[in-house]
mmCIF file of C-alpha atoms in Angstrom:
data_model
loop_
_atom_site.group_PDB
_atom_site.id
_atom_site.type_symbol
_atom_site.label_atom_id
_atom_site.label_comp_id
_atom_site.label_asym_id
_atom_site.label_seq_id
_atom_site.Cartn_x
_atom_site.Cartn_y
_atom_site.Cartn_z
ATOM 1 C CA UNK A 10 -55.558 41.954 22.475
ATOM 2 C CA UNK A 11 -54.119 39.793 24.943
ATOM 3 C CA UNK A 12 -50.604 40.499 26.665
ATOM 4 C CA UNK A 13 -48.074 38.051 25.825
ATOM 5 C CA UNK A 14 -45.353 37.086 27.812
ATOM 6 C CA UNK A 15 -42.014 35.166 26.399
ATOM 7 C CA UNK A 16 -40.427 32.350 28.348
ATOM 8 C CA UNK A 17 -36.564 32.193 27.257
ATOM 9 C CA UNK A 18 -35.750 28.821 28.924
ATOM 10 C CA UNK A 19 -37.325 25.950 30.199
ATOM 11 C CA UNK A 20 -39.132 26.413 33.442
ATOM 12 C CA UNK A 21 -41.737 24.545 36.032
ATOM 13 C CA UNK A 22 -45.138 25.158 34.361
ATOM 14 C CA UNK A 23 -47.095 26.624 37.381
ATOM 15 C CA UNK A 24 -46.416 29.771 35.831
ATOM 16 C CA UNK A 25 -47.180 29.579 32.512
ATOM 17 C CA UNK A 26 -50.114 27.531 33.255
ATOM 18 C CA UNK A 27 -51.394 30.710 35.642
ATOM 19 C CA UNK A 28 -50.691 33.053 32.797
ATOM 20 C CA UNK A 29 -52.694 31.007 30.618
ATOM 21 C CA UNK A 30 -55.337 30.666 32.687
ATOM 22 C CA UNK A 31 -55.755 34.437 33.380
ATOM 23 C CA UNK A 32 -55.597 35.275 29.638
ATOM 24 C CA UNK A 33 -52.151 35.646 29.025
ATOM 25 C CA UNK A 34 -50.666 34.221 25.431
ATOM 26 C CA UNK A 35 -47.556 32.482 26.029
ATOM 27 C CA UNK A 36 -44.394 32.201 24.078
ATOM 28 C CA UNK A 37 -41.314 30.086 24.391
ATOM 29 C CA UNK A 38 -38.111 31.317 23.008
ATOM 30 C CA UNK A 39 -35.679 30.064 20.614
ATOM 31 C CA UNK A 40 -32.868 30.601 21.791
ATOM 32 C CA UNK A 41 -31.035 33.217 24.596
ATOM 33 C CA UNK A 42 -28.523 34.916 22.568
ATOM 34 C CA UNK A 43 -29.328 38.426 21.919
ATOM 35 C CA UNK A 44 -30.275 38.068 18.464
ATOM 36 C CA UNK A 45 -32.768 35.600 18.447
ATOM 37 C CA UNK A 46 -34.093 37.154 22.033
ATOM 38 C CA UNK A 47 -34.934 40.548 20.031
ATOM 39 C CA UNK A 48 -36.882 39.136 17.364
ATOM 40 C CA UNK A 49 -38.651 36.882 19.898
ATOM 41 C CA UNK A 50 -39.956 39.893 21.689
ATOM 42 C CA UNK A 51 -41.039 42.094 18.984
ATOM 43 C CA UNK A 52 -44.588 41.007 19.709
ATOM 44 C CA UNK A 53 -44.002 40.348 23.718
ATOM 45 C CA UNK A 54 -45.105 42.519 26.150
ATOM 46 C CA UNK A 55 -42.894 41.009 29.142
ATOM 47 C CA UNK A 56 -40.091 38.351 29.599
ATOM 48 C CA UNK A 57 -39.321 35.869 32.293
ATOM 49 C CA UNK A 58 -35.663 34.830 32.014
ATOM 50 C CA UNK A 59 -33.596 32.417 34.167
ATOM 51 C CA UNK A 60 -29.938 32.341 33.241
ATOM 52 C CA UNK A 61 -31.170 34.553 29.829
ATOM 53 C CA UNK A 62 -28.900 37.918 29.302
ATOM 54 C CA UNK A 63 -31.251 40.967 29.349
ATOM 55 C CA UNK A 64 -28.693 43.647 28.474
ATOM 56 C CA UNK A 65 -28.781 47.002 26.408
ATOM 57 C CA UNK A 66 -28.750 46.057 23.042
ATOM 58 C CA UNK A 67 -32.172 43.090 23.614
ATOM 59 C CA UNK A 68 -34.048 45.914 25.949
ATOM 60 C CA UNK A 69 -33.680 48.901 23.778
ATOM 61 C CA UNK A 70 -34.696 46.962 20.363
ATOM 62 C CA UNK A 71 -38.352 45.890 21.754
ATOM 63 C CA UNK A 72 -40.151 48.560 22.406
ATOM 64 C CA UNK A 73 -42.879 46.564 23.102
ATOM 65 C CA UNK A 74 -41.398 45.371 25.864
ATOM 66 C CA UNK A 75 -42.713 46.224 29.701
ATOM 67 C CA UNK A 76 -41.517 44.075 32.163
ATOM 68 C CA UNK A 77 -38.912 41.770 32.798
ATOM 69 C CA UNK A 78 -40.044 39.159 35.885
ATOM 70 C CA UNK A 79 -36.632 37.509 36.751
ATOM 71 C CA UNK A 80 -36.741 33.664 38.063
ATOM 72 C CA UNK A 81 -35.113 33.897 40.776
ATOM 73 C CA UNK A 82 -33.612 37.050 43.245
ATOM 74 C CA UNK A 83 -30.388 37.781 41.345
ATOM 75 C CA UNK A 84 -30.796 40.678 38.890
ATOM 76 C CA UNK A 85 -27.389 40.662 37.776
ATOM 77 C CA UNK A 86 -28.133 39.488 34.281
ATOM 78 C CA UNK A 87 -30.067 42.424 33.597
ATOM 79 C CA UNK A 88 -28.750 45.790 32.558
ATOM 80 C CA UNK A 89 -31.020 48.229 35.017
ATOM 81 C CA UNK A 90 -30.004 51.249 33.648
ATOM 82 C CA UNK A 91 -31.398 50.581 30.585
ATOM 83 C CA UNK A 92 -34.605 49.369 32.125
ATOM 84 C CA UNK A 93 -34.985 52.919 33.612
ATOM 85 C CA UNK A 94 -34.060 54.829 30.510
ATOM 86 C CA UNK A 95 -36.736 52.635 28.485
ATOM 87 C CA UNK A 96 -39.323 52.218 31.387
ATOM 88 C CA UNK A 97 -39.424 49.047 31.685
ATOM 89 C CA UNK A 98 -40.568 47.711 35.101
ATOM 90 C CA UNK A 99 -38.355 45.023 36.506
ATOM 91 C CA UNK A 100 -39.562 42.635 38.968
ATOM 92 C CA UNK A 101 -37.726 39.185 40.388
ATOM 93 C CA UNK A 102 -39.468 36.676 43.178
ATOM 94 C CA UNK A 103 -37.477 37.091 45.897
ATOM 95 C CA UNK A 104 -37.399 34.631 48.704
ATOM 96 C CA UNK A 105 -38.835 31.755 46.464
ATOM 97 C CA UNK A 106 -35.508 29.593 46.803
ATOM 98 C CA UNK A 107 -34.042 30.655 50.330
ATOM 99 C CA UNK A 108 -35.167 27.658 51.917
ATOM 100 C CA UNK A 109 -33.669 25.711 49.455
ATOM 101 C CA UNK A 110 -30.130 27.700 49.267
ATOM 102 C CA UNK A 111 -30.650 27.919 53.180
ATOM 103 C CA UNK A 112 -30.811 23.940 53.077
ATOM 104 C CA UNK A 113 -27.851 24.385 50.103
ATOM 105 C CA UNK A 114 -25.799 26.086 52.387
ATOM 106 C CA UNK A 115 -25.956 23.697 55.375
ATOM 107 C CA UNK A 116 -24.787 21.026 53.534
ATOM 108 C CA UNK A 117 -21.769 22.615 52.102
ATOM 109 C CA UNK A 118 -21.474 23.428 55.980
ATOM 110 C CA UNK A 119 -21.500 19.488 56.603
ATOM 111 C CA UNK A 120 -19.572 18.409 53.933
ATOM 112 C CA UNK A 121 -16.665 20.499 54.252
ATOM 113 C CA UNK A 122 -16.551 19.746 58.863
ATOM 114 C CA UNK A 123 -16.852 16.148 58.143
ATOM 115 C CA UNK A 124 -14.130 16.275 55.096
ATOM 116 C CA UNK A 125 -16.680 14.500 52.984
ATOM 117 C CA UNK A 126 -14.368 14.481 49.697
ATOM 118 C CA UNK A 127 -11.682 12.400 51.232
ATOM 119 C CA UNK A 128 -14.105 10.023 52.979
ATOM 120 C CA UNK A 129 -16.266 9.463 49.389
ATOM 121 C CA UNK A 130 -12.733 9.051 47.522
ATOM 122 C CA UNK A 131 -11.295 6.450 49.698
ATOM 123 C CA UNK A 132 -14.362 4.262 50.070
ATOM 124 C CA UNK A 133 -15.227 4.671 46.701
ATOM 125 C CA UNK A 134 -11.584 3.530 45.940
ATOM 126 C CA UNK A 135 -12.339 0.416 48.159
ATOM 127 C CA UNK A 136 -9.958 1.619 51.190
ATOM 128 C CA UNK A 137 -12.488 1.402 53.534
ATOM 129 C CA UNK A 138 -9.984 0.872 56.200
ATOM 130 C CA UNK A 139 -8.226 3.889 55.317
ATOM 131 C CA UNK A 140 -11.428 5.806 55.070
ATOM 132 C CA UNK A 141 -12.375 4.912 58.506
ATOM 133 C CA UNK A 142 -8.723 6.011 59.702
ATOM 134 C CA UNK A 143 -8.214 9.146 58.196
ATOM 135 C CA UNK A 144 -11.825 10.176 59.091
ATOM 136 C CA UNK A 145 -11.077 13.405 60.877
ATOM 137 C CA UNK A 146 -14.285 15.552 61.009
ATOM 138 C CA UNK A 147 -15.230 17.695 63.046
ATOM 139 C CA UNK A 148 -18.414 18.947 64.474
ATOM 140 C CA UNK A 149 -20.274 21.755 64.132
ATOM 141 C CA UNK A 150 -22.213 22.430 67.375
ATOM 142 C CA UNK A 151 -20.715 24.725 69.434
ATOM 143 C CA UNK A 152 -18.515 26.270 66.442
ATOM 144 C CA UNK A 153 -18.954 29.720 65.392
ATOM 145 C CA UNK A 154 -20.385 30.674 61.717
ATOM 146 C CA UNK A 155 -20.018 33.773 60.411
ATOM 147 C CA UNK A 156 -23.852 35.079 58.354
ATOM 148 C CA UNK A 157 -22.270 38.022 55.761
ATOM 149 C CA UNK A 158 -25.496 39.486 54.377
ATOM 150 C CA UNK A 159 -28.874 39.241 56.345
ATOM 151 C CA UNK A 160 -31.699 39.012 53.897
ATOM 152 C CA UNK A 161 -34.020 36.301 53.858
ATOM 153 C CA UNK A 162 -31.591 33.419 53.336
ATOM 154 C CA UNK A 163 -29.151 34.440 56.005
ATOM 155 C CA UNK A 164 -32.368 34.674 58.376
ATOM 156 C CA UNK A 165 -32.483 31.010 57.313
ATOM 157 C CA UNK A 166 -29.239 29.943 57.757
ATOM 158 C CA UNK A 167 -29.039 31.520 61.053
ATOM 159 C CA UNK A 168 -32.120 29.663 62.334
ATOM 160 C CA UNK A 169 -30.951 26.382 60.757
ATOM 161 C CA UNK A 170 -27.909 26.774 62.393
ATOM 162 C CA UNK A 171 -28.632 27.763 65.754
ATOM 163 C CA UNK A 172 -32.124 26.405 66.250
ATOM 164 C CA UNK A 173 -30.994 22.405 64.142
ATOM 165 C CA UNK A 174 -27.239 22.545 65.242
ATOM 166 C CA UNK A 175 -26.146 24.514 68.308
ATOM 167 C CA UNK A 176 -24.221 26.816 66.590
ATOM 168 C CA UNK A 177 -23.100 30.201 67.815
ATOM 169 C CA UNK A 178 -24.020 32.871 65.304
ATOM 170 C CA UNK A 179 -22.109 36.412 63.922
ATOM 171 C CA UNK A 180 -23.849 38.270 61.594
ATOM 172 C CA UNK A 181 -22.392 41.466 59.210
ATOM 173 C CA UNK A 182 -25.147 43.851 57.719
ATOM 174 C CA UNK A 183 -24.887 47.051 57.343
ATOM 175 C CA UNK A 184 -28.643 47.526 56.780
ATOM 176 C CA UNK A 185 -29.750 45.372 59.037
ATOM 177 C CA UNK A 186 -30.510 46.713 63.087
ATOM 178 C CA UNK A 187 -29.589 45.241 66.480
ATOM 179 C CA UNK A 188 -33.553 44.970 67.299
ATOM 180 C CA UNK A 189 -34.183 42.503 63.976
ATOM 181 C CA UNK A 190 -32.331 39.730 65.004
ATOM 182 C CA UNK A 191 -33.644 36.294 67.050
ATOM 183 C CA UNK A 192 -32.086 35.060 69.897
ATOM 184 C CA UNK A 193 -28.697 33.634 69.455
ATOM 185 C CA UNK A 194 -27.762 35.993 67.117
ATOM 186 C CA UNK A 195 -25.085 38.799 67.303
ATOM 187 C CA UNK A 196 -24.678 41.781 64.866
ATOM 188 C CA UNK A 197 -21.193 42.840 64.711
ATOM 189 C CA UNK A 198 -20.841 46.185 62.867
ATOM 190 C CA UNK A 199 -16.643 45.971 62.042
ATOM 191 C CA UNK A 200 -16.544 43.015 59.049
ATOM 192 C CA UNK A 201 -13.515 41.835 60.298
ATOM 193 C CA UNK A 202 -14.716 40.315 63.316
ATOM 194 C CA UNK A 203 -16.511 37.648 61.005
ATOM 195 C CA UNK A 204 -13.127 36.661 59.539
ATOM 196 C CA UNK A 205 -11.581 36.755 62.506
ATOM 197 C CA UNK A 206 -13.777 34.764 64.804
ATOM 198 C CA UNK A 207 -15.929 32.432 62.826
ATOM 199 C CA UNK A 208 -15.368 28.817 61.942
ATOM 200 C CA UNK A 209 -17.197 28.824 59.080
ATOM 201 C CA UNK A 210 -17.733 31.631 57.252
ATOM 202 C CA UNK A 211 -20.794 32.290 54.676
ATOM 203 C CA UNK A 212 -22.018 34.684 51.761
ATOM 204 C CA UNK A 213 -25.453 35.911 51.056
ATOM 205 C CA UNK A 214 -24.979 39.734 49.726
ATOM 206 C CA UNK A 215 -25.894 40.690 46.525
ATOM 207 C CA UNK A 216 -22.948 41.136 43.877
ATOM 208 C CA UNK A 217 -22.677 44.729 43.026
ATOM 209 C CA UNK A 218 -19.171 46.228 41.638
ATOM 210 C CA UNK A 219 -18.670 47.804 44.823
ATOM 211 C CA UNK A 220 -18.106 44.287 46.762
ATOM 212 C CA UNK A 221 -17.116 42.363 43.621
ATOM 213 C CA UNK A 222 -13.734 40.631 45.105
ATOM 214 C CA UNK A 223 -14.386 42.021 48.491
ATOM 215 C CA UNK A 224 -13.289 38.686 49.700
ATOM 216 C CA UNK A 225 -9.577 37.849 49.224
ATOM 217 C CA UNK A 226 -6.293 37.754 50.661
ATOM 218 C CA UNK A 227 -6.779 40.607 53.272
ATOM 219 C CA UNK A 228 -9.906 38.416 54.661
ATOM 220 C CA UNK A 229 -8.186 35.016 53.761
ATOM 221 C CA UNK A 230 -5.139 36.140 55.983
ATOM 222 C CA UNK A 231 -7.358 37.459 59.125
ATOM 223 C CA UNK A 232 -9.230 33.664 58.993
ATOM 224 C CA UNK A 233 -8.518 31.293 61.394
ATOM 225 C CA UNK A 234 -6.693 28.131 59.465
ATOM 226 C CA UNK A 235 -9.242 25.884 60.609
ATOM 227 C CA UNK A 236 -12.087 28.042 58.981
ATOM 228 C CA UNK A 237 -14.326 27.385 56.140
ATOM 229 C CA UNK A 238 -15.344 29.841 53.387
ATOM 230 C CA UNK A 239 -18.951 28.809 52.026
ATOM 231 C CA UNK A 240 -20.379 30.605 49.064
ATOM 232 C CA UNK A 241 -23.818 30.181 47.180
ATOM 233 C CA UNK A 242 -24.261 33.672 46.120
ATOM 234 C CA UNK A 243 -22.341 34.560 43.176
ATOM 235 C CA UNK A 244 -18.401 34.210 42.400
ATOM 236 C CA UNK A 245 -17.614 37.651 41.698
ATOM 237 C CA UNK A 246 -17.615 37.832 45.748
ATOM 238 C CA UNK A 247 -14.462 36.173 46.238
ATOM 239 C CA UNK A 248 -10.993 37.049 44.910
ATOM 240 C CA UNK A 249 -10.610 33.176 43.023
ATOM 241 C CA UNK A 250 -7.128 33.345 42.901
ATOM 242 C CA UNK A 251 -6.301 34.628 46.517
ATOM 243 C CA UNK A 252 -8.995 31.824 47.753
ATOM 244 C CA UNK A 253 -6.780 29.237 45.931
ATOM 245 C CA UNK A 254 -3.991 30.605 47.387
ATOM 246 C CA UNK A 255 -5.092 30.325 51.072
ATOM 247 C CA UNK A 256 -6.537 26.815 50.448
ATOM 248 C CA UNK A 257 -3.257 25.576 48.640
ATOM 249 C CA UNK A 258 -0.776 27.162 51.802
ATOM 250 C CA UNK A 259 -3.273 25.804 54.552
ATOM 251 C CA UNK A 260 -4.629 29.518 55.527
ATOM 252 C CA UNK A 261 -7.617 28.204 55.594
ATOM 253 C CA UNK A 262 -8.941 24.634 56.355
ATOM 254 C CA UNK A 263 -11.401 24.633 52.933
ATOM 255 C CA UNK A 264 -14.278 25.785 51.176
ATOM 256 C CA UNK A 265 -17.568 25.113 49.932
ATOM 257 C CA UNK A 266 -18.675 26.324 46.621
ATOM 258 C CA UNK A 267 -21.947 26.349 45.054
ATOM 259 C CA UNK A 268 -20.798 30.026 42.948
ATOM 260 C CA UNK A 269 -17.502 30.351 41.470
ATOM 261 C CA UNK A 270 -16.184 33.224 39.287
ATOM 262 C CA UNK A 271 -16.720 31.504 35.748
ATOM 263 C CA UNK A 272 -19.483 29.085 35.534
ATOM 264 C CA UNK A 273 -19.242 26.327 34.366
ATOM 265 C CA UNK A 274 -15.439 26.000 36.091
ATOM 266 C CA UNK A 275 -12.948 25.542 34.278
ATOM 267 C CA UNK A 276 -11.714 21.871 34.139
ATOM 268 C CA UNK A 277 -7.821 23.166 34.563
ATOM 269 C CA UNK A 278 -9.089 24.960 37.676
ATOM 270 C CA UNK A 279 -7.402 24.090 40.486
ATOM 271 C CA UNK A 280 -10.155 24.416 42.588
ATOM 272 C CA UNK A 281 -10.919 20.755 41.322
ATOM 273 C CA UNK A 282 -7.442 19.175 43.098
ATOM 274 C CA UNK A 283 -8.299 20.340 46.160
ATOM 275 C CA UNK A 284 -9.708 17.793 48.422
ATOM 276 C CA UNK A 285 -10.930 20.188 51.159
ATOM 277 C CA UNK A 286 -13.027 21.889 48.765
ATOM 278 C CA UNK A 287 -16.722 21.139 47.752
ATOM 279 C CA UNK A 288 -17.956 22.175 44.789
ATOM 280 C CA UNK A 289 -21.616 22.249 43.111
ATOM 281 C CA UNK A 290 -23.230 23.893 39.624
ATOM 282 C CA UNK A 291 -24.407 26.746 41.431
ATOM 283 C CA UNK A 292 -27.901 24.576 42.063
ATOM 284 C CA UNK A 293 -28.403 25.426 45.218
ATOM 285 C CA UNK A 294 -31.904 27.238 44.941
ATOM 286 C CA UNK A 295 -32.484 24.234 42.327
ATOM 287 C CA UNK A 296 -35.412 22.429 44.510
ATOM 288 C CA UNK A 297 -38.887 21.105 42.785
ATOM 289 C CA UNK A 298 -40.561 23.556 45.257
ATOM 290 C CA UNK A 299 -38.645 26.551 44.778
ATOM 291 C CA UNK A 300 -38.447 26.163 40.923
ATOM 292 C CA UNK A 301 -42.353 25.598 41.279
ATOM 293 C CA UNK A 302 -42.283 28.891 43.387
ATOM 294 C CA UNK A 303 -40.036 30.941 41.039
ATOM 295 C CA UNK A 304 -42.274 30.238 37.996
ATOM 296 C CA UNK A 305 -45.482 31.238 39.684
ATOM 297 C CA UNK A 306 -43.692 34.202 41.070
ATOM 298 C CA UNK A 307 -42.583 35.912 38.139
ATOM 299 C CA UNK A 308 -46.050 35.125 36.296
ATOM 300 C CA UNK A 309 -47.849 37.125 39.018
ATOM 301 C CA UNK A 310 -44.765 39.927 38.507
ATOM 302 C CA UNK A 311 -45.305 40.543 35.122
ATOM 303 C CA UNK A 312 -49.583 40.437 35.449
ATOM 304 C CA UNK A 313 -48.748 42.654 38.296
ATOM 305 C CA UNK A 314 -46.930 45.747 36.331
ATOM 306 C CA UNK A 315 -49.226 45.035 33.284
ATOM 307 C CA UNK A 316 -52.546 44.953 34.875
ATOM 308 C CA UNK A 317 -51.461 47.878 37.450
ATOM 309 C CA UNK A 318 -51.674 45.782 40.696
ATOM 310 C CA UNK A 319 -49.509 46.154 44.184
ATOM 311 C CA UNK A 320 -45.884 44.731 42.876
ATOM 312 C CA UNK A 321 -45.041 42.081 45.629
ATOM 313 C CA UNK A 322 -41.178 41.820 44.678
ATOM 314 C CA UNK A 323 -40.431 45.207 42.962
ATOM 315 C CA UNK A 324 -36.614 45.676 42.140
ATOM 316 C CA UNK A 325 -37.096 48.789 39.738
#
């Protein structure tokens, strides 16, 4: 009998395809809530989910179930515990989008030093005058950004950064050693020296509860008030209200924001009145080539675990 493997949202084929093609069956689900999941997987021997919920109550009613291959790095959506306690292997396909946040990032970099908002709303208004006046950018070679969290898209950031832009890098890792980083680099080992120094300021750490809201009014108040907060990791790293705070008394200069706390944003949030603040639907590792990536990825996961091969992106 051939191993079947459920697909709970819409997805680039390369994977499915390469499941097919190796002798998989494939399934699409129905839906993603958790009733409609469980009966989907009665007869499924491993799941690839994006945004799909794979908590307690889906894993331990499908005992059937092996492996969850997650489409993308996060694993947040997916209750681990209960993975252990039911063996089921959990893989994800990490570094398959960090160009494409890396790229992500540098744009929210851009957009907030050249004020982009206020240029695109007066021209669009047809004050192009105005918009040529009150352009008051500034550039980023020579300023200082702040990397928190080393991994594989802060590597690319970094480069990006220093190698594309001329700009002076800090980095804050507590795993990662002195030795490991390039040329242009510096590893400070006290946090604080990120908010205190750095221009622009950027988050690529996991969200665990021990940092959730690790960034708020403490950090907000140590930043210098020309300073930038980007974030296209997840929301629950920044203290939302304290951020709004410091953006609505000029603490800080702005922010760009590809995560927030509660996606989609509220539309009374008034993150959305603030000029000096970008915003994107967390899409930032949304590219045709890392989607494409990210399919293929968590195909090979789950024939991986089932077929007893090397895992290449092993999270539990």
């Amino acid at each position: 009998m051939a191993y079947r493997i459920l697909i709970t949202e819409p997805m680039a084929e390369d994977g499915p395809d390469w499941l097919r093609a190796h002798g998989y069956e494939v399934k699409y689900a129905r839906g993603v809530d958790a009733e409609t999941l469980i009966a989907d997987l009665q007869d499924c021997d491993g799941v690839i989910p994006r945004l799909a919920v794979m908590n307690d109550a889906v894993i331990s009613s499908c005992p059937r179930l092996k492996v969850i291959a997650r489409h993308g790095s996060g694993v947040d959506t997916v209750d681990l515990e209960s993975c252990a306690r039911h063996n089921v292997r959990v893989v994800n396909t990490r570094g398959s989008n960090s160009t494409a946040v890396a790229e992500h990032t540098m744009l929210l970099i851009l957009a907030c030093a050249k004020a982009f908002n206020t240029l695109q709303g007066l021209y669009r208004a047809g004050q192009f005058k105005e918009a040529r006046k009150s352009a008051s950018g500034t550039e980023v070679f020579g300023k200082t950004l702040g990397i928190m969290g080393y991994g594989q898209i802060g590597r690319r950031v970094s480069a990006m950064a220093h190698n594309g832009f001329g700009m002076n890098i800090l980095v804050f890792d507590p795993f990662c050693r002195m030795d490991a980083l390039p040329d242009g680099a510096v590893l400070v080992r006290d946090r604080d020296e990120i908010f205190r120094q750095a221009d622009f300021i950027t988050l690529h750490m996991a969200a665990t509860a021990e940092n959730a809201h690790g960034i708020g009014k403490r950090e907000f108040g140590m930043m210098k008030a020309s300073a930038y907060l980007i974030n296209t990791a997840r929301g629950s790293l920044v203290d939302e209200e304290a951020l709004i705070a410091a953006l609505w008394s000029g603490e800080i200069a702005g922010a760009g924001l590809d995560a927030t706390e509660m996606e989609p944003l509220g539309a009374d949030s008034p993150l959305w009145e603030q000029e000096n603040v970008i915003l994107t639907p967390h899409c930032g590792g949304s590219t045709r080539e890392s989607k494409a990536r990210s399919s293929l990825g968590a195909a090979k996961g789950c024939d991986e675990v089932l077929t007893g091969k090397p895992i290449t992106s092993p999270v539990l």
